[in-house]
Coordinates of C-alpha atoms in Angstrom, one line a residue:
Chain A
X1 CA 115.2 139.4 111.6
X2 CA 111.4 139.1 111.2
X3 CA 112.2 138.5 107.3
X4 CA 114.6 135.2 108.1
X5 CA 112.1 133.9 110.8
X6 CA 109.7 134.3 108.6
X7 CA 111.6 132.5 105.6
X8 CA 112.8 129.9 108.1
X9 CA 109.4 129.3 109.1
X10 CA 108.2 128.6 105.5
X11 CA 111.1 126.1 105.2
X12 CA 110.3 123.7 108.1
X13 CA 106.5 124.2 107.4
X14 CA 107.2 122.7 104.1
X15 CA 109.2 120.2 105.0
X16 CA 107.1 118.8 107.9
X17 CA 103.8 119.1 105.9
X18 CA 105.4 117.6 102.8
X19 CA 106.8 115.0 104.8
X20 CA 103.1 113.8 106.6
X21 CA 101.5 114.7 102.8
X22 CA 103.7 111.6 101.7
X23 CA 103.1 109.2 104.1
X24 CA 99.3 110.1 104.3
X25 CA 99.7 109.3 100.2
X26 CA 101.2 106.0 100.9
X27 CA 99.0 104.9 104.0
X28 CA 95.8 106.1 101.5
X29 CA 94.4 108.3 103.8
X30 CA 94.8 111.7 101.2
X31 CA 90.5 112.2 101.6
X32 CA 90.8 111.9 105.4
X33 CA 93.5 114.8 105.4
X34 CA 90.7 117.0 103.2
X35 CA 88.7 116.8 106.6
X36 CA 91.4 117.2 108.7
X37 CA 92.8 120.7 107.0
X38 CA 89.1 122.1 107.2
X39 CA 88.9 121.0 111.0
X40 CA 92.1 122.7 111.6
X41 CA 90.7 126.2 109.7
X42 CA 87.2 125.4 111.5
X43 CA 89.3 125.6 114.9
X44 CA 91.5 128.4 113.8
X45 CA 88.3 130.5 113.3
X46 CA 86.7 129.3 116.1
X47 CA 89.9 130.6 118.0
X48 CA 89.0 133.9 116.1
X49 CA 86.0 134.4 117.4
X50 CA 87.1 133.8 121.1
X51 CA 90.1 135.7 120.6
X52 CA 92.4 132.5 121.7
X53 CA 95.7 132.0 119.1
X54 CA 94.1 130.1 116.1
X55 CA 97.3 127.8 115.9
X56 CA 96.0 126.6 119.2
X57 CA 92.4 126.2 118.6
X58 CA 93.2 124.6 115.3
X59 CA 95.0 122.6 116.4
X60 CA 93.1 121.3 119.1
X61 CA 90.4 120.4 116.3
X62 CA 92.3 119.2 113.5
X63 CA 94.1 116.5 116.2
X64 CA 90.8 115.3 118.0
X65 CA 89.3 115.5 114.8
X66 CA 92.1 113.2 112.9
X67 CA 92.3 110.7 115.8
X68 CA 88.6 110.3 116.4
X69 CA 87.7 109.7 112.5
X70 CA 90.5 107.3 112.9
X71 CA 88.9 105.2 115.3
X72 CA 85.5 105.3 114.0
X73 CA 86.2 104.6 110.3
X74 CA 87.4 101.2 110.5
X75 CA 84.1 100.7 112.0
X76 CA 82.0 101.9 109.9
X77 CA 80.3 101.7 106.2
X78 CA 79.8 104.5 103.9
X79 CA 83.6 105.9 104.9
X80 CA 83.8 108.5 102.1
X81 CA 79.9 109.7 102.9
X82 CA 81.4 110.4 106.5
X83 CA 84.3 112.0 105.5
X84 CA 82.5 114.0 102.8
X85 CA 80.3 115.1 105.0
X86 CA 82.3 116.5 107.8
X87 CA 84.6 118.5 105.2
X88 CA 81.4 120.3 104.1
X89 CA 80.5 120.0 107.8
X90 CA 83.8 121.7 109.3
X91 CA 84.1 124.6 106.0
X92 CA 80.6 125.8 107.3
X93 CA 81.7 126.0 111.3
X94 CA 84.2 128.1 109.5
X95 CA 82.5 130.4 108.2
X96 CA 80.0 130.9 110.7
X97 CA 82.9 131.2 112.8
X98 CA 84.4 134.2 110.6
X99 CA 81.3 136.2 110.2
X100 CA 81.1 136.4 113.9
X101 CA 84.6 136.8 114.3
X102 CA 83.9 140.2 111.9
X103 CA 81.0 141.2 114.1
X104 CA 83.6 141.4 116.8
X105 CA 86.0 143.7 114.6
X106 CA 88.6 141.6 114.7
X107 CA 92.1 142.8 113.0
X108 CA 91.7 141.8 109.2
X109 CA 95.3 140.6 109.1
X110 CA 94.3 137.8 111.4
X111 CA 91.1 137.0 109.5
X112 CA 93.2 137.0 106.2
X113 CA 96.3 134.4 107.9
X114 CA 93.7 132.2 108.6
X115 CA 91.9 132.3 105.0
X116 CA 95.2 132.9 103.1
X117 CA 98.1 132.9 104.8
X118 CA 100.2 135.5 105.7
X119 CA 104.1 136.3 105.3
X120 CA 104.2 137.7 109.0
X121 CA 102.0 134.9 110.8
X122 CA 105.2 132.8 112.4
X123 CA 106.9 134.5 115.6
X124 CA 109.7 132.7 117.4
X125 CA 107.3 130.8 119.5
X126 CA 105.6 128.9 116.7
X127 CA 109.2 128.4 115.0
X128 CA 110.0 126.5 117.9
X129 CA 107.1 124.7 118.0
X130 CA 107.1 123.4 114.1
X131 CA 110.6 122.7 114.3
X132 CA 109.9 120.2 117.7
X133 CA 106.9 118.9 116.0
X134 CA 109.4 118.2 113.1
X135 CA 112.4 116.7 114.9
X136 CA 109.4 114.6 117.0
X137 CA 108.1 113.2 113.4
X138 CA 111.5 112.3 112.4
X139 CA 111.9 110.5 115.7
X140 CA 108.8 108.4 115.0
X141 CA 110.0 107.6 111.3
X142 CA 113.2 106.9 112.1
X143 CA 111.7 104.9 115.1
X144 CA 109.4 102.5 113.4
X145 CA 111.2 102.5 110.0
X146 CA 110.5 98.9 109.3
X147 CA 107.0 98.8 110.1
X148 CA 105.9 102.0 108.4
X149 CA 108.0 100.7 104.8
X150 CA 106.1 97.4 105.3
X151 CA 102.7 99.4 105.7
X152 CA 103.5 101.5 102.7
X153 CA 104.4 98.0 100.6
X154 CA 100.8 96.1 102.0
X155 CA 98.6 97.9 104.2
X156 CA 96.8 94.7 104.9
X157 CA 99.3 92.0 104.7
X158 CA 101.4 94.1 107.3
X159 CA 98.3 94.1 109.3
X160 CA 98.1 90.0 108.7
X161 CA 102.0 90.0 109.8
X162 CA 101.3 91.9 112.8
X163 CA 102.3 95.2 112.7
X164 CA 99.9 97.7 114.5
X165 CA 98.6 99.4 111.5
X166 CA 96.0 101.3 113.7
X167 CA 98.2 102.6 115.9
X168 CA 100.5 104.0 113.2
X169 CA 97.4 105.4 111.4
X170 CA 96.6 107.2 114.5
X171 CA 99.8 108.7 115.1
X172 CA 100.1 109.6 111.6
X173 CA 96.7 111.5 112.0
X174 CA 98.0 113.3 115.2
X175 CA 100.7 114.5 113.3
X176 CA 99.0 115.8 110.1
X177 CA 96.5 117.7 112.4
X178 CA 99.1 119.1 114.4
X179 CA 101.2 119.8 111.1
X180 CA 98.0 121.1 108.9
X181 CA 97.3 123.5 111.9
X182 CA 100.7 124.9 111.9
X183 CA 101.0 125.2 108.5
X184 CA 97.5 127.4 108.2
X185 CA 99.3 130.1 109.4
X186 CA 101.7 130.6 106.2
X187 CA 99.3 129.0 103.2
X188 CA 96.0 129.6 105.2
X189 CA 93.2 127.7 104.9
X190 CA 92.0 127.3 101.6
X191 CA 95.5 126.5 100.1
X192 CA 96.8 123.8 102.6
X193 CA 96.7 121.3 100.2
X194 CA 98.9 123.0 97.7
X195 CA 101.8 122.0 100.4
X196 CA 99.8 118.8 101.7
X197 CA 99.9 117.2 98.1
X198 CA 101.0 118.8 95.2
X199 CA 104.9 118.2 96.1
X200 CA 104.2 114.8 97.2
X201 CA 102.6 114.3 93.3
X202 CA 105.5 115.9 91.7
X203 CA 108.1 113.6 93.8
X204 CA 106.1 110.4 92.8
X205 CA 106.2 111.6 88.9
X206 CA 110.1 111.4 88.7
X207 CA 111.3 109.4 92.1
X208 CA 112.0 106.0 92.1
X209 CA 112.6 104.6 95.6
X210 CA 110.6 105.4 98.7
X211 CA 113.5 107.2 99.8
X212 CA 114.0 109.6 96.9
X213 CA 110.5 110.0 96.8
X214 CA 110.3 111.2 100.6
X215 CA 113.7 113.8 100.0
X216 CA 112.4 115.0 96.6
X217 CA 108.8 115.9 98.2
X218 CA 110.2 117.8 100.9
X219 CA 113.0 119.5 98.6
X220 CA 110.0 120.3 96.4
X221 CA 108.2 121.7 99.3
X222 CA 110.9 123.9 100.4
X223 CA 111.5 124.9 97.0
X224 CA 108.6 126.2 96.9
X225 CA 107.9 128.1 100.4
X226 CA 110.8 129.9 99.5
X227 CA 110.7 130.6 96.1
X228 CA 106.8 131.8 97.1
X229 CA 107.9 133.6 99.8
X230 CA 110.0 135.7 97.8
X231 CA 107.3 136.3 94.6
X232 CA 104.6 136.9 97.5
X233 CA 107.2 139.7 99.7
X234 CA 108.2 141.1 96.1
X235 CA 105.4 141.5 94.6
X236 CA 103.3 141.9 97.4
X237 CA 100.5 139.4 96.9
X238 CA 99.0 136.6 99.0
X239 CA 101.7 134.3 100.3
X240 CA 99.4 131.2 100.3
X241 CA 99.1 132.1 96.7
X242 CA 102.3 132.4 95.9
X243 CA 103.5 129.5 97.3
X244 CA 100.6 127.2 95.3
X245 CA 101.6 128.7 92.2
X246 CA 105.3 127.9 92.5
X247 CA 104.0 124.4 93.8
X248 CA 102.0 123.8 90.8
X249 CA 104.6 125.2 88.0
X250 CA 106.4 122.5 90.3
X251 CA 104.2 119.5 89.0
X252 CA 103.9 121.0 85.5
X253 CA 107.8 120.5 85.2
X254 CA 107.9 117.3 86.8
X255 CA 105.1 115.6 84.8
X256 CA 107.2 117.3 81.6
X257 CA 110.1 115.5 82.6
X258 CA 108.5 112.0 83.7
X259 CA 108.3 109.1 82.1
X260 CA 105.3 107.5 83.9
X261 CA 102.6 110.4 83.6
X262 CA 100.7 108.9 80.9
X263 CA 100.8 105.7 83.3
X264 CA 98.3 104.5 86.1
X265 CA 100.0 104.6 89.0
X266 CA 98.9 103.7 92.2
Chain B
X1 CA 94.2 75.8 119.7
X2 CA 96.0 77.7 117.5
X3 CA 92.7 78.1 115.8
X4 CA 88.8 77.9 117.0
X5 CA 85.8 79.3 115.1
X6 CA 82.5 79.0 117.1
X7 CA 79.7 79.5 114.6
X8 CA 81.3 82.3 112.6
X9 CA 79.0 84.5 110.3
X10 CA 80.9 87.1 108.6
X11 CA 79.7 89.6 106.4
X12 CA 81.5 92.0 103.9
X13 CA 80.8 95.7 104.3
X14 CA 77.6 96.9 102.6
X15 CA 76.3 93.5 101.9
X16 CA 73.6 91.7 103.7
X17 CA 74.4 88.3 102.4
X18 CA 77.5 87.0 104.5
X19 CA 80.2 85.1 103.0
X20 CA 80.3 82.7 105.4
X21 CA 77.9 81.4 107.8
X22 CA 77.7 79.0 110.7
X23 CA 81.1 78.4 110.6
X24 CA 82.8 76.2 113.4
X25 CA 86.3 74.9 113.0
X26 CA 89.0 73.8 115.1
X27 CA 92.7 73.0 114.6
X28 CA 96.1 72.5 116.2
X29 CA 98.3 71.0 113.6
X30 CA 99.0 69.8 110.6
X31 CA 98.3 70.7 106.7
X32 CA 94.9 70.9 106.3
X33 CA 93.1 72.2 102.8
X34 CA 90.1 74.6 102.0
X35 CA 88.5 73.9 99.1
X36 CA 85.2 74.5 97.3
X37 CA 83.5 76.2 94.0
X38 CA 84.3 80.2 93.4
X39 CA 82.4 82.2 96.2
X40 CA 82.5 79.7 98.2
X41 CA 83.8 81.6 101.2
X42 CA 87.6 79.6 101.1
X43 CA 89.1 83.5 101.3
X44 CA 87.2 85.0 103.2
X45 CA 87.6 82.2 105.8
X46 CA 91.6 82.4 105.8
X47 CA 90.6 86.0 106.4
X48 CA 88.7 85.7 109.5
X49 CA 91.2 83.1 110.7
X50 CA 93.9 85.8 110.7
X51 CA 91.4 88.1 112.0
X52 CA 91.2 90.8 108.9
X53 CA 87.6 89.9 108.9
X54 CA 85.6 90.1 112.3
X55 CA 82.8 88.0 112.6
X56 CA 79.5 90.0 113.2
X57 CA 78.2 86.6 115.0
X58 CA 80.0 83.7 116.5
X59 CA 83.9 84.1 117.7
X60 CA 87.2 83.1 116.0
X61 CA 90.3 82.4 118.1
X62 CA 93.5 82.5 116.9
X63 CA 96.1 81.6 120.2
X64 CA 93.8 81.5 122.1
X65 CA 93.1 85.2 121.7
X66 CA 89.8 86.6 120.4
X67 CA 90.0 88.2 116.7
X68 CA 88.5 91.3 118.4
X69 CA 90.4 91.7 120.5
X70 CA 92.7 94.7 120.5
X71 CA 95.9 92.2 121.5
X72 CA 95.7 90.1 117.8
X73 CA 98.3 92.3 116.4
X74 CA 100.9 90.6 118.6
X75 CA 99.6 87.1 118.0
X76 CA 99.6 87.4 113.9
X77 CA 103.6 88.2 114.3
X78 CA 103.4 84.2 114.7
X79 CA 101.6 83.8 111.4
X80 CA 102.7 84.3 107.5
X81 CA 100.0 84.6 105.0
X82 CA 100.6 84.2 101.4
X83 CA 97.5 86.0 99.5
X84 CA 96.0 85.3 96.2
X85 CA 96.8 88.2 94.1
X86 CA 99.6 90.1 94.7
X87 CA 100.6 92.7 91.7
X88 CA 102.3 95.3 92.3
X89 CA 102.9 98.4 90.1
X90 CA 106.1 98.0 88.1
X91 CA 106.9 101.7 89.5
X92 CA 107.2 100.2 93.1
X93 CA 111.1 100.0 93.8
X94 CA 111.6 97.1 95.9
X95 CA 114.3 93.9 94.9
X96 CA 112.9 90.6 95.7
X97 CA 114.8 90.7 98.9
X98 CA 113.3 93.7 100.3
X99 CA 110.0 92.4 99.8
X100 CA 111.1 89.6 102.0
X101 CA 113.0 91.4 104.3
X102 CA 109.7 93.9 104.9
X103 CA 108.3 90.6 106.1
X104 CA 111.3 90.5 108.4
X105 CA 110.2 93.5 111.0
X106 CA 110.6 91.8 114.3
X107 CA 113.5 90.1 113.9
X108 CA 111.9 86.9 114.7
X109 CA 114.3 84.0 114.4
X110 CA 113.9 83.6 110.7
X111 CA 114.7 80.7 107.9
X112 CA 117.7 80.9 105.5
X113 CA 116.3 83.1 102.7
X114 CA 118.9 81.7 100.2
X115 CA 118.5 78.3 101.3
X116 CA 114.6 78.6 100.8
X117 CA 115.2 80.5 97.5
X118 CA 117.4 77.6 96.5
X119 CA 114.5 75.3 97.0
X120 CA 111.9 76.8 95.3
X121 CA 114.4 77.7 92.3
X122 CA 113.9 81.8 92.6
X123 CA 117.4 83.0 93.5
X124 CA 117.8 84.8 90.4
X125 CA 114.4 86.9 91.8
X126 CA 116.2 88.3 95.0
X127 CA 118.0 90.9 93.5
X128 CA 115.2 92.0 90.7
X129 CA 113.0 94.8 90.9
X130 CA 109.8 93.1 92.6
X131 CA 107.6 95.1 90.6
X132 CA 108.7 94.1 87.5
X133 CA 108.7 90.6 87.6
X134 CA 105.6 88.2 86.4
X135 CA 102.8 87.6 88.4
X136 CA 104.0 83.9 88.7
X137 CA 107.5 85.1 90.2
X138 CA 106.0 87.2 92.9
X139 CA 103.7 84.7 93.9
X140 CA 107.2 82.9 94.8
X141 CA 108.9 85.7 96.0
X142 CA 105.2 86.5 98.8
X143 CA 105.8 82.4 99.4
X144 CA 109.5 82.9 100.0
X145 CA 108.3 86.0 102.4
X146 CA 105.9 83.7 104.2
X147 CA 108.3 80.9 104.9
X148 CA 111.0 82.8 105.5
X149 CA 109.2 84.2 108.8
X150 CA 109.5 80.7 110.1
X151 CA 105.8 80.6 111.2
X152 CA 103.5 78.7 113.6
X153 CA 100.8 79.0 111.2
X154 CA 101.1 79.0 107.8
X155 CA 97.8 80.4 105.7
X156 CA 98.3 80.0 102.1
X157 CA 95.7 81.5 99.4
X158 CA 95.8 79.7 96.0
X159 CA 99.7 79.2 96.0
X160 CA 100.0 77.7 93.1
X161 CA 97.8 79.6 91.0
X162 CA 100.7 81.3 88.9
X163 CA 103.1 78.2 89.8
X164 CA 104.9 75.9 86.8
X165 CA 104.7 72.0 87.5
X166 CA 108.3 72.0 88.8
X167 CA 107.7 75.0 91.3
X168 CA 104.8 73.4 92.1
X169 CA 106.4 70.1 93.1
X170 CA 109.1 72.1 95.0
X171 CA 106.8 74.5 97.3
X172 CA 104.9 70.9 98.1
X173 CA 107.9 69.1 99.5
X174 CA 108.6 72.6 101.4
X175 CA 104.9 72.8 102.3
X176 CA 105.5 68.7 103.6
X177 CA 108.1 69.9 106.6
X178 CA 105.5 72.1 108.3
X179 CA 103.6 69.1 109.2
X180 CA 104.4 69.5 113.0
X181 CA 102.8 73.4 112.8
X182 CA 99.5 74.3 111.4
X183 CA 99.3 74.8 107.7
X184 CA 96.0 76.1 105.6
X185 CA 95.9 76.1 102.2
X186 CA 93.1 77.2 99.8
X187 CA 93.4 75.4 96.7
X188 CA 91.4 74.7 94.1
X189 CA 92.9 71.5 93.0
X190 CA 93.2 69.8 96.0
X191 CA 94.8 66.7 94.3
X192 CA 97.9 68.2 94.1
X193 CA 97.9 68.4 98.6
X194 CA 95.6 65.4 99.0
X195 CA 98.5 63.1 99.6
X196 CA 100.1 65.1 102.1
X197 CA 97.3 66.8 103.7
X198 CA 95.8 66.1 107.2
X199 CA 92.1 66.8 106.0
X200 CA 90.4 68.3 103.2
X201 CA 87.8 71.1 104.2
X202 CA 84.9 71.5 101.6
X203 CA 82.8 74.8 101.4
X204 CA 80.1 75.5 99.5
X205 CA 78.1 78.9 99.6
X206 CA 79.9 80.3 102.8
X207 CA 79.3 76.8 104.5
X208 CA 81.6 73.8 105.7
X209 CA 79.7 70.7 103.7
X210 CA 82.3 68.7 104.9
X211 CA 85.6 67.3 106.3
X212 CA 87.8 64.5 105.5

């Protein structure tokens, strides 16, 4: 039971996080997501250290994090400086946070889901609440269809047309910290972006259509959650490892097998 | 007004120089040109008129409603802007038609597409891939996008840049029926609007030096 809660877990992780990986592709936010995944880790050792769930704590983080840097950025100059600056900023509130999180003897397994993931970390609880989180993105995509497939065309010229770019940024944001967070708990920390990104790259090496692109990411994704799942239960070595692995041997295949590798794509 | 600069001074990020300065401009109707040397702010003025550039000093109106303002999004849906370059990767897999259709979101009460294609000669362009065609044909196909939206403003940047003679003769007698909403075009040769525009706006180093 734990070992299909745990596998079905992995699957809607994947997909959800694959799923807000490509659209933060398209909407060219990728370097904003870097900060976002180390606020979530920040929070989920903060949460460590107060003994609150670090889901929770992450969370809480990653989203006020996400939807704050949204509403300063647009105002600012020297974007990437600020973004740079918090993802160093956030990965050292995270390990402050651990070292007094040891000082406290807390349970290694917890410590080690946080940093690298962990093949237990989902109970039924946290199933539920990635799989509403999922059904809720879908919602929104499904929702604003047109506007978000005439952002990911021309950022600015749907902006000129009026369609509420900010808004959907911001929502967008609130959904990769709230997915980013989640996910922490089966990749951990340090290998988010092995899910965030690398199946999102392979889909855009041998996927046409902004459609095809979106299914192959998240097939890609799920491919390999479960494929790393099963190497990391077999084998016994760190899940989040595991999974990047299968992820990368992923984008190795694809970029064999594409046509436009050697070209610039953007 | 549909639109009313007051002083406008707008600067891009990072520089202290601003690309336009002083700016104060008001108009209701009609097809008016921009025109003026390289760097001479034309852009970056259709920019601020549209409000994708805020000015740091001075306010722009567009409906009545401050650029700033958090309501503009609404407002733009009443505007089509064609912009200068437009290239897109030939990976990007949109037709024609769905590039115009994207343009389409709020089911405003739109033109005819195929009647407009018709006019501008680029029917053949709706059903290819949008990245793969030249740059000339996607200028028409962002044109076709513009019009089709059926705007109250039209804003127009270098439109026919990329155009043949005959294309260009066609999107001026389409250009011609706007007359009765607001049109503004940057062009570098004016000559080819000057007979059917209601003034010609000259800029020169982020200034108006004159309208006539």
């Amino acid at each position: 039971m734990i070992f299909l809660e745990s596998i079905v877990s992995a699957v809607l992780s994947s997909a959800l996080i694959a799923s807000v990986g490509y659209y933060a592709e398209k909407f060219k936010i990728t370097t904003l997501s870097f900060c976002v995944a180390h606020a979530a880790l920040a929070g989920a050792a903060i949460g460590l250290v107060f003994r609150v769930d670090p889901t929770y704590s992450g969370m809480i983080l990653a989203v006020s994090s996400a939807i704050a840097l949204g509403i300063i950025l647009p105002r600012i100059y020297l974007k990437d400086v600020l973004i740079l600056s918090l993802f160093s900023f956030f990965s050292a509130v995270a390990l402050v946070a651990i070292y007094f999180s040891n000082t406290t003897v807390l349970a290694t397994t917890t410590l080690s889901m946080v940093l690298w993931g962990s093949i237990l970390a989902v109970d039924i609880r946290k199933l539920i609440m990635i799989l509403a989180i999922l059904v809720t993105f879908a919602i929104y995509l499904r929702t604003f269809k047109s506007q978000i497939d005439s952002i990911i065309f021309d950022k600015e010229l749907a902006e000129a047309e009026g369609i509420d770019v900010y808004f959907h940024t911001l929502a967008l944001l609130a959904f990769m910290g709230l997915a980013i967070a989640l996910a922490l708990r089966i990749t951990g920390g340090f290998l988010i972006f092995a899910l965030l990104y690398i199946p999102v790259s392979a889909s855009l090496l041998i996927a046409e259509t902004a459609r095809n692109q979106l299914i192959v990411a998240i097939t890609f994704g799920c491919i390999s959650a479960v494929v790393g799942f099963v190497v990391s239960y077999t084998l016994d070595l760190p899940i989040g490892s595991s999974i990047t692995v299968v992820a990368a041997a992923i984008l190795l295949i694809s970029a064999a097998f594409s046509k436009k590798r050697f070209a610039v794509y953007e | 007004m549909k639109v009313n600069l007051e002083n406008v001074y707008v600067a891009y990020s990072g520089s202290k120089k601003p690309a336009i300065r002083g700016v104060s401009l008001s108009l209701d109707k009609g097809i008016h040109v921009i025109t003026g040397p390289n760097g001479a702010g034309k852009t970056t003025l259709l920019e601020t008129v549209i409000g994708l550039l805020k000015p740091y000093k001075g306010n722009a109106y567009l409906f009545g409603v401050n650029t700033k303002s958090r309501k503009i999004f609404k407002i733009r849906r009443k505007c089509s802007y064609v912009p200068q370059d437009f290239m897109k990767p030939p990976s990007e897999a949109y037709t024609g038609l769905d590039v115009i259709k994207l343009g389409l979101v709020f089911n405003q009460e739109y033109n005819s597409i195929t009647k407009l294609a018709e006019e501008l000669d680029a029917v053949e362009l709706l059903e290819k891939p949008f990245g793969k065609l030249s740059g000339g044909q996607q200028q028409k196909i962002m044109i076709l996008r513009a019009l089709a939206r059926n705007p109250e403003l039209l804003l127009m940047d270098e439109p026919f840049s990329s155009l043949d003679r005959k294309t260009k003769r066609r999107l001026y007698n389409i250009i011609k029926k706007f007359n009765n909403k607001l049109v503004i075009v940057v062009c570098h040769e004016y000559s080819v609007m000057e007979k059917i525009s209601d003034s010609i706006i000259t800029m020169e180093e982020g200034k108006i030096i004159d309208i006539s």
